[in-house]
PDB file of C-alpha atoms in Angstrom:
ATOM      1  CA  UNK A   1       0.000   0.000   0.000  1.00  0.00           C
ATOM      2  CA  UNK A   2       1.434   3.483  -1.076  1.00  0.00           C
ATOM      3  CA  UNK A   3       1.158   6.279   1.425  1.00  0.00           C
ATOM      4  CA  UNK A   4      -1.623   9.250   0.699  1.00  0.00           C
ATOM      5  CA  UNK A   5      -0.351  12.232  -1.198  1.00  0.00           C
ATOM      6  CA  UNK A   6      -0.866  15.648   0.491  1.00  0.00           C
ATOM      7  CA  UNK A   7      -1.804  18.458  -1.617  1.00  0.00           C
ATOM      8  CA  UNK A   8      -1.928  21.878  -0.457  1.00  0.00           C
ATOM      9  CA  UNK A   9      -4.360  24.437  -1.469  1.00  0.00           C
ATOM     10  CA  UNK A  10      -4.222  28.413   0.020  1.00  0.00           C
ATOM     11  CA  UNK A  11      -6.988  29.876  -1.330  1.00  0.00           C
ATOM     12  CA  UNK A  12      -6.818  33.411   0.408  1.00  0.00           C
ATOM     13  CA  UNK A  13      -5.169  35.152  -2.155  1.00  0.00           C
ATOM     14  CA  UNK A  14      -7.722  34.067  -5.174  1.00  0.00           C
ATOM     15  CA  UNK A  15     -10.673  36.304  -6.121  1.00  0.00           C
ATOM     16  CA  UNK A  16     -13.499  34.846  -4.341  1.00  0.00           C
ATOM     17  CA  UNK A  17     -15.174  33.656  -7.618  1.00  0.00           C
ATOM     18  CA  UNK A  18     -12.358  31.455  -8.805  1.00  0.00           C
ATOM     19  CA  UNK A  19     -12.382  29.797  -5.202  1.00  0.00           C
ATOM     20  CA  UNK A  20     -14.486  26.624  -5.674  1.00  0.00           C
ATOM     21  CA  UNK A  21     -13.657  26.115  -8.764  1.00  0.00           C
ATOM     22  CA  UNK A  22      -9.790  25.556  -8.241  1.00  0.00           C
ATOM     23  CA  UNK A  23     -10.995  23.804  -5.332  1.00  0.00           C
ATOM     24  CA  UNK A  24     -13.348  21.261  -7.101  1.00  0.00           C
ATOM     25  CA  UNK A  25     -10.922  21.176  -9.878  1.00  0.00           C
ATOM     26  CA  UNK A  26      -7.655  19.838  -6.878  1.00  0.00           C
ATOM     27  CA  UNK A  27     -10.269  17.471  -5.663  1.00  0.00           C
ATOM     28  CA  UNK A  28     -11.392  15.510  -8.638  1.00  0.00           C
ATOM     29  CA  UNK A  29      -7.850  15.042  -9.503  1.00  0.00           C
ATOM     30  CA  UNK A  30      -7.163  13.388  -6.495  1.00  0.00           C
ATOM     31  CA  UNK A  31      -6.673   9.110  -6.522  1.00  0.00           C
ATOM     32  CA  UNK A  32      -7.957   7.357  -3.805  1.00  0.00           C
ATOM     33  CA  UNK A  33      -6.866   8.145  -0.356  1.00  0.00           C
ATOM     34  CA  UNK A  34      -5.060  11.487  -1.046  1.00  0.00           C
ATOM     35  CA  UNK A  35      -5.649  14.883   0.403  1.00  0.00           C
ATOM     36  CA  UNK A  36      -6.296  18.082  -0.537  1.00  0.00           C
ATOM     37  CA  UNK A  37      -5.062  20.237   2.545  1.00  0.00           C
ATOM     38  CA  UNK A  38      -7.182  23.470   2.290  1.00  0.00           C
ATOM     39  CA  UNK A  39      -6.152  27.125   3.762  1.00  0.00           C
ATOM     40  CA  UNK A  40      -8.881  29.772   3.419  1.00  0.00           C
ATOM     41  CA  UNK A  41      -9.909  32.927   5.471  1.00  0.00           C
ATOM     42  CA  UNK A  42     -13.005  31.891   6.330  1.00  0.00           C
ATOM     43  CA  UNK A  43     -15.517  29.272   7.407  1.00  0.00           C
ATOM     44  CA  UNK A  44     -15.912  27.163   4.253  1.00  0.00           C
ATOM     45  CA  UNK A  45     -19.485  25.634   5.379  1.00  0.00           C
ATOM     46  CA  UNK A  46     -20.353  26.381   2.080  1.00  0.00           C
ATOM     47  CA  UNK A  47     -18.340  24.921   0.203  1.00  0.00           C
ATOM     48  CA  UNK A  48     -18.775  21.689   2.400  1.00  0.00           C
ATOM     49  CA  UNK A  49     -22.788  21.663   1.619  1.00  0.00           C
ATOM     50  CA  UNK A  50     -21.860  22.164  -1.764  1.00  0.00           C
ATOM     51  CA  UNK A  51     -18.918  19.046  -1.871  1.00  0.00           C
ATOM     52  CA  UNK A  52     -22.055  16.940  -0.080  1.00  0.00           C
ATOM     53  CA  UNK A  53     -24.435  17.845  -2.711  1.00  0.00           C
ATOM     54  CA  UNK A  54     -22.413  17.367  -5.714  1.00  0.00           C
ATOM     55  CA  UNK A  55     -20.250  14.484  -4.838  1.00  0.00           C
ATOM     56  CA  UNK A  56     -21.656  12.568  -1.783  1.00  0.00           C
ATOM     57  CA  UNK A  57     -19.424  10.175   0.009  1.00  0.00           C
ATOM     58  CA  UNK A  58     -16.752  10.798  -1.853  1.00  0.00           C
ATOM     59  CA  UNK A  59     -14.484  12.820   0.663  1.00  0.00           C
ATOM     60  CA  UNK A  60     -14.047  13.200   4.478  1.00  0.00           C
ATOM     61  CA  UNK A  61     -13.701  16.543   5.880  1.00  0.00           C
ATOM     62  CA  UNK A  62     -11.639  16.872   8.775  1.00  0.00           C
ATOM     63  CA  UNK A  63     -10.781  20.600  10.265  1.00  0.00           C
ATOM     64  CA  UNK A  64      -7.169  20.822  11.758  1.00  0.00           C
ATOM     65  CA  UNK A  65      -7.708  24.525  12.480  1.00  0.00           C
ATOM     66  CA  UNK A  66     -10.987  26.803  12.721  1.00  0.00           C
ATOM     67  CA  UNK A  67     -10.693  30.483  12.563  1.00  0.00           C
ATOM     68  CA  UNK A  68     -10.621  33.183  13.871  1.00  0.00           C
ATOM     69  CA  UNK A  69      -7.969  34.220  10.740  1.00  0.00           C
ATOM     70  CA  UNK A  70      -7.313  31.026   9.338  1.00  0.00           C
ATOM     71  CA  UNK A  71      -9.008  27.601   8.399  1.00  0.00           C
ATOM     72  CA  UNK A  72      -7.666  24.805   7.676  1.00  0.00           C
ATOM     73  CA  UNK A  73      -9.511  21.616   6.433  1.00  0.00           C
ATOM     74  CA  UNK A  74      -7.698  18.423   5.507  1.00  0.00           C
ATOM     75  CA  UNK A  75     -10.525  16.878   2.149  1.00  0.00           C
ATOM     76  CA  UNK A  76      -9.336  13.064   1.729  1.00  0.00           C
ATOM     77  CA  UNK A  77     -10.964  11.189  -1.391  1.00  0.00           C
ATOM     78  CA  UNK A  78     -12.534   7.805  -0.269  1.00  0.00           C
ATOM     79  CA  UNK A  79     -13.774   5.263  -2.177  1.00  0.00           C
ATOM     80  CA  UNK A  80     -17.831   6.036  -3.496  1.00  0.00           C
ATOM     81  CA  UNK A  81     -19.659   2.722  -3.303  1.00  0.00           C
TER      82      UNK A  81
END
């Protein structure tokens, strides 16, 4: 078994338009079982909701750091049944 890859994304210099999708664009080129480690300036429920609508069960979201100036969510592709 091959260890996960760990991509990192900072998203707090892009205009807020091009934000999700860079971000959706990272995550669908990730294999199985890598991450996409994501740094934005804000809370990004949003684009959670929107990852669960679009591509359900497909990634776990797991927050290493939450605010006040910084987020950080680690977004690991799983297998979809």
């Amino acid at each position: 078994m091959t260890d996960a890859t760990i991509e990192t994304l900072d998203v707090r210099n892009m205009q807020p338009r091009e934000r999700h999708p860079a971000i959706f664009a990272r995550l669908d080129a990730l294999k199985q079982g890598d991450i996409l480690r994501l740094i934005n300036d804000h809370d990004p429920a949003p684009l959670r909701y929107q990852l669960l609508a679009e591509r359900p069960d497909m990634f776990t979201w797991k927050p290493e750091k939450q605010g006040p100036e910084e987020w950080i969510i680690r977004i690991q592709k799983v297998e979809s049944e």
